[in-house]
Structures are given as C-alpha cells and as structure tokens.
XYZ file of N, CA and C in Angstrom:
174
model
N -3.092 -5.044 10.863
C -1.680 -5.290 10.653
C -0.869 -4.054 10.565
N 0.292 -4.031 11.058
C 1.193 -2.766 11.011
C 2.148 -2.879 9.724
N 2.088 -1.832 9.053
C 3.078 -1.670 7.884
C 4.045 -0.727 8.143
N 5.183 -0.826 7.436
C 6.255 0.105 7.674
C 6.870 0.456 6.315
N 7.701 1.354 6.319
C 8.378 1.887 5.093
C 9.374 0.707 4.513
N 9.223 0.489 3.303
C 10.038 -0.563 2.676
C 9.228 -1.872 2.391
N 8.141 -2.041 3.120
C 7.291 -3.327 2.940
C 6.824 -3.417 1.531
N 6.827 -4.552 0.933
C 6.190 -4.766 -0.329
C 4.837 -5.394 -0.148
N 3.925 -4.799 -0.803
C 2.363 -5.192 -0.528
C 1.781 -5.321 -1.798
N 0.599 -6.155 -1.808
C -0.229 -6.329 -2.877
C -1.510 -5.615 -2.431
N -2.084 -4.756 -3.347
C -3.290 -4.007 -3.011
C -4.286 -3.845 -4.109
N -5.568 -3.650 -3.701
C -6.605 -3.490 -4.665
C -6.940 -2.011 -4.888
N -7.110 -1.592 -6.200
C -7.472 -0.193 -6.505
C -9.013 -0.054 -6.482
N -9.472 1.128 -6.572
C -10.879 1.297 -6.593
C -11.574 0.816 -7.936
N -10.787 0.646 -8.953
C -11.351 0.017 -10.226
C -11.441 -1.493 -10.243
N -10.869 -2.074 -9.123
C -10.807 -3.630 -8.944
C -9.568 -4.229 -9.523
N -8.669 -3.388 -9.974
C -7.348 -3.967 -10.408
C -6.447 -4.221 -9.172
N -5.603 -5.193 -9.282
C -4.628 -5.537 -8.221
C -3.214 -5.094 -8.732
N -2.549 -4.424 -7.811
C -1.208 -3.883 -8.000
C -0.225 -4.437 -6.985
N 1.071 -4.246 -7.193
C 2.035 -4.570 -6.178
C 2.855 -3.328 -6.084
N 3.436 -3.055 -4.878
C 4.338 -1.856 -4.832
C 5.101 -1.879 -3.423
N 5.901 -0.809 -3.241
C 6.506 -0.795 -1.873
C 6.094 0.483 -1.249
N 5.939 0.356 0.076
C 5.424 1.484 0.948
C 6.449 2.469 1.088
N 6.139 3.696 0.826
C 7.077 4.874 1.035
C 6.764 5.726 2.187
N 5.631 5.714 2.605
C 5.088 6.611 3.792
C 3.776 6.040 4.373
N 3.858 6.047 5.718
C 2.538 5.541 6.393
C 2.067 6.710 7.236
N 0.752 7.108 6.976
C 0.103 8.118 7.825
C -0.971 7.390 8.727
N -0.876 7.791 9.881
C -1.709 7.175 10.932
C -2.962 8.084 11.230
N -4.083 7.531 11.079
C -5.297 8.331 11.416
C -6.200 7.594 12.279
N -7.170 8.152 12.782
C -8.211 7.389 13.694
C -8.865 6.313 13.060
N -9.263 6.544 11.803
C -9.918 5.465 10.998
C -9.014 4.343 10.464
N -7.699 4.422 10.759
C -6.789 3.473 10.242
C -5.490 4.156 9.626
N -4.701 3.305 9.025
C -3.597 3.899 8.358
C -3.801 4.051 6.883
N -3.073 5.073 6.266
C -3.120 5.382 4.925
C -1.689 5.182 4.519
N -1.556 4.284 3.443
C -0.218 4.032 2.926
C 0.025 4.708 1.552
N 1.122 5.322 1.535
C 1.555 5.916 0.174
C 2.505 4.886 -0.538
N 2.151 4.408 -1.637
C 2.839 3.301 -2.229
C 3.361 3.628 -3.642
N 4.474 3.267 -3.864
C 4.994 3.291 -5.304
C 4.874 1.972 -5.924
N 4.060 1.857 -6.967
C 3.770 0.482 -7.535
C 4.874 0.199 -8.493
N 4.945 -0.996 -8.846
C 5.987 -1.518 -9.813
C 5.664 -1.100 -11.249
N 4.471 -0.476 -11.461
C 4.026 -0.081 -12.783
C 4.273 1.407 -12.916
N 5.098 1.932 -12.000
C 5.563 3.360 -11.987
C 4.505 4.383 -11.650
N 3.502 4.012 -11.012
C 2.552 4.916 -10.538
C 2.601 5.033 -8.867
N 2.224 6.127 -8.437
C 2.157 6.275 -6.942
C 0.621 6.285 -6.448
N 0.434 5.721 -5.384
C -1.051 5.467 -4.871
C -1.034 5.899 -3.450
N -2.253 6.393 -2.982
C -2.528 6.702 -1.576
C -3.664 5.748 -1.289
N -3.360 4.660 -0.525
C -4.253 3.555 -0.339
C -4.568 3.364 1.166
N -5.978 3.229 1.511
C -6.288 3.021 2.866
C -5.898 1.580 3.231
N -5.565 1.272 4.469
C -5.104 0.081 4.950
C -6.128 -1.095 4.627
N -7.462 -0.830 4.574
C -8.370 -1.906 4.327
C -8.313 -2.483 2.924
N -7.634 -1.805 1.944
C -7.499 -2.328 0.488
C -6.231 -3.017 0.337
N -5.366 -3.165 1.380
C -4.202 -4.053 1.338
C -4.602 -5.462 1.434
N -4.233 -6.296 0.303
C -4.489 -7.736 0.293
C -3.583 -8.559 1.124
N -2.248 -8.295 0.922
C -1.243 -9.071 1.721
C 0.049 -8.365 1.571
N 0.922 -8.649 2.546
C 2.370 -8.302 2.564
C 3.128 -9.432 1.849
N 4.035 -8.971 0.934
C 4.805 -10.038 0.240
C 6.257 -10.212 0.867
N 6.707 -11.287 0.978
C 8.006 -11.495 1.557
C 9.102 -11.139 0.618
N 10.171 -10.619 1.110
C 11.238 -10.127 0.184
C 12.075 -11.333 -0.190
C-alpha cells in the first residue's frame, strides 16, 4: 500500500504496543517504505511499512 504525508495510521511497535499517528515523511528504499510518524502520544517513530496495521479514515 502506498502512504503519503498526512495519512493517519495505526502501527505496531517492536515491544508489541499499538500506536496511532500521522505520517510526516516517507522514505523509499528497495526493501520497502520507511515512514516517519508523529504519534498522538507525542513521540516520533521511524517505522517500516510492514509494521503498519491500517490507514485510518479522516
């Protein structure tokens, strides 16, 4: 799936926690996309595309 700046997504962290946030930057690599996300809990994350659970409608 393609993601773009401003999309709101639900994603899984390495610890197993699930967070929600908005995409601020998308980095494209051979292995897939890396998304830089500002979560609603005031943390910023660098998340590989395979950890995205779903896109949330606005």
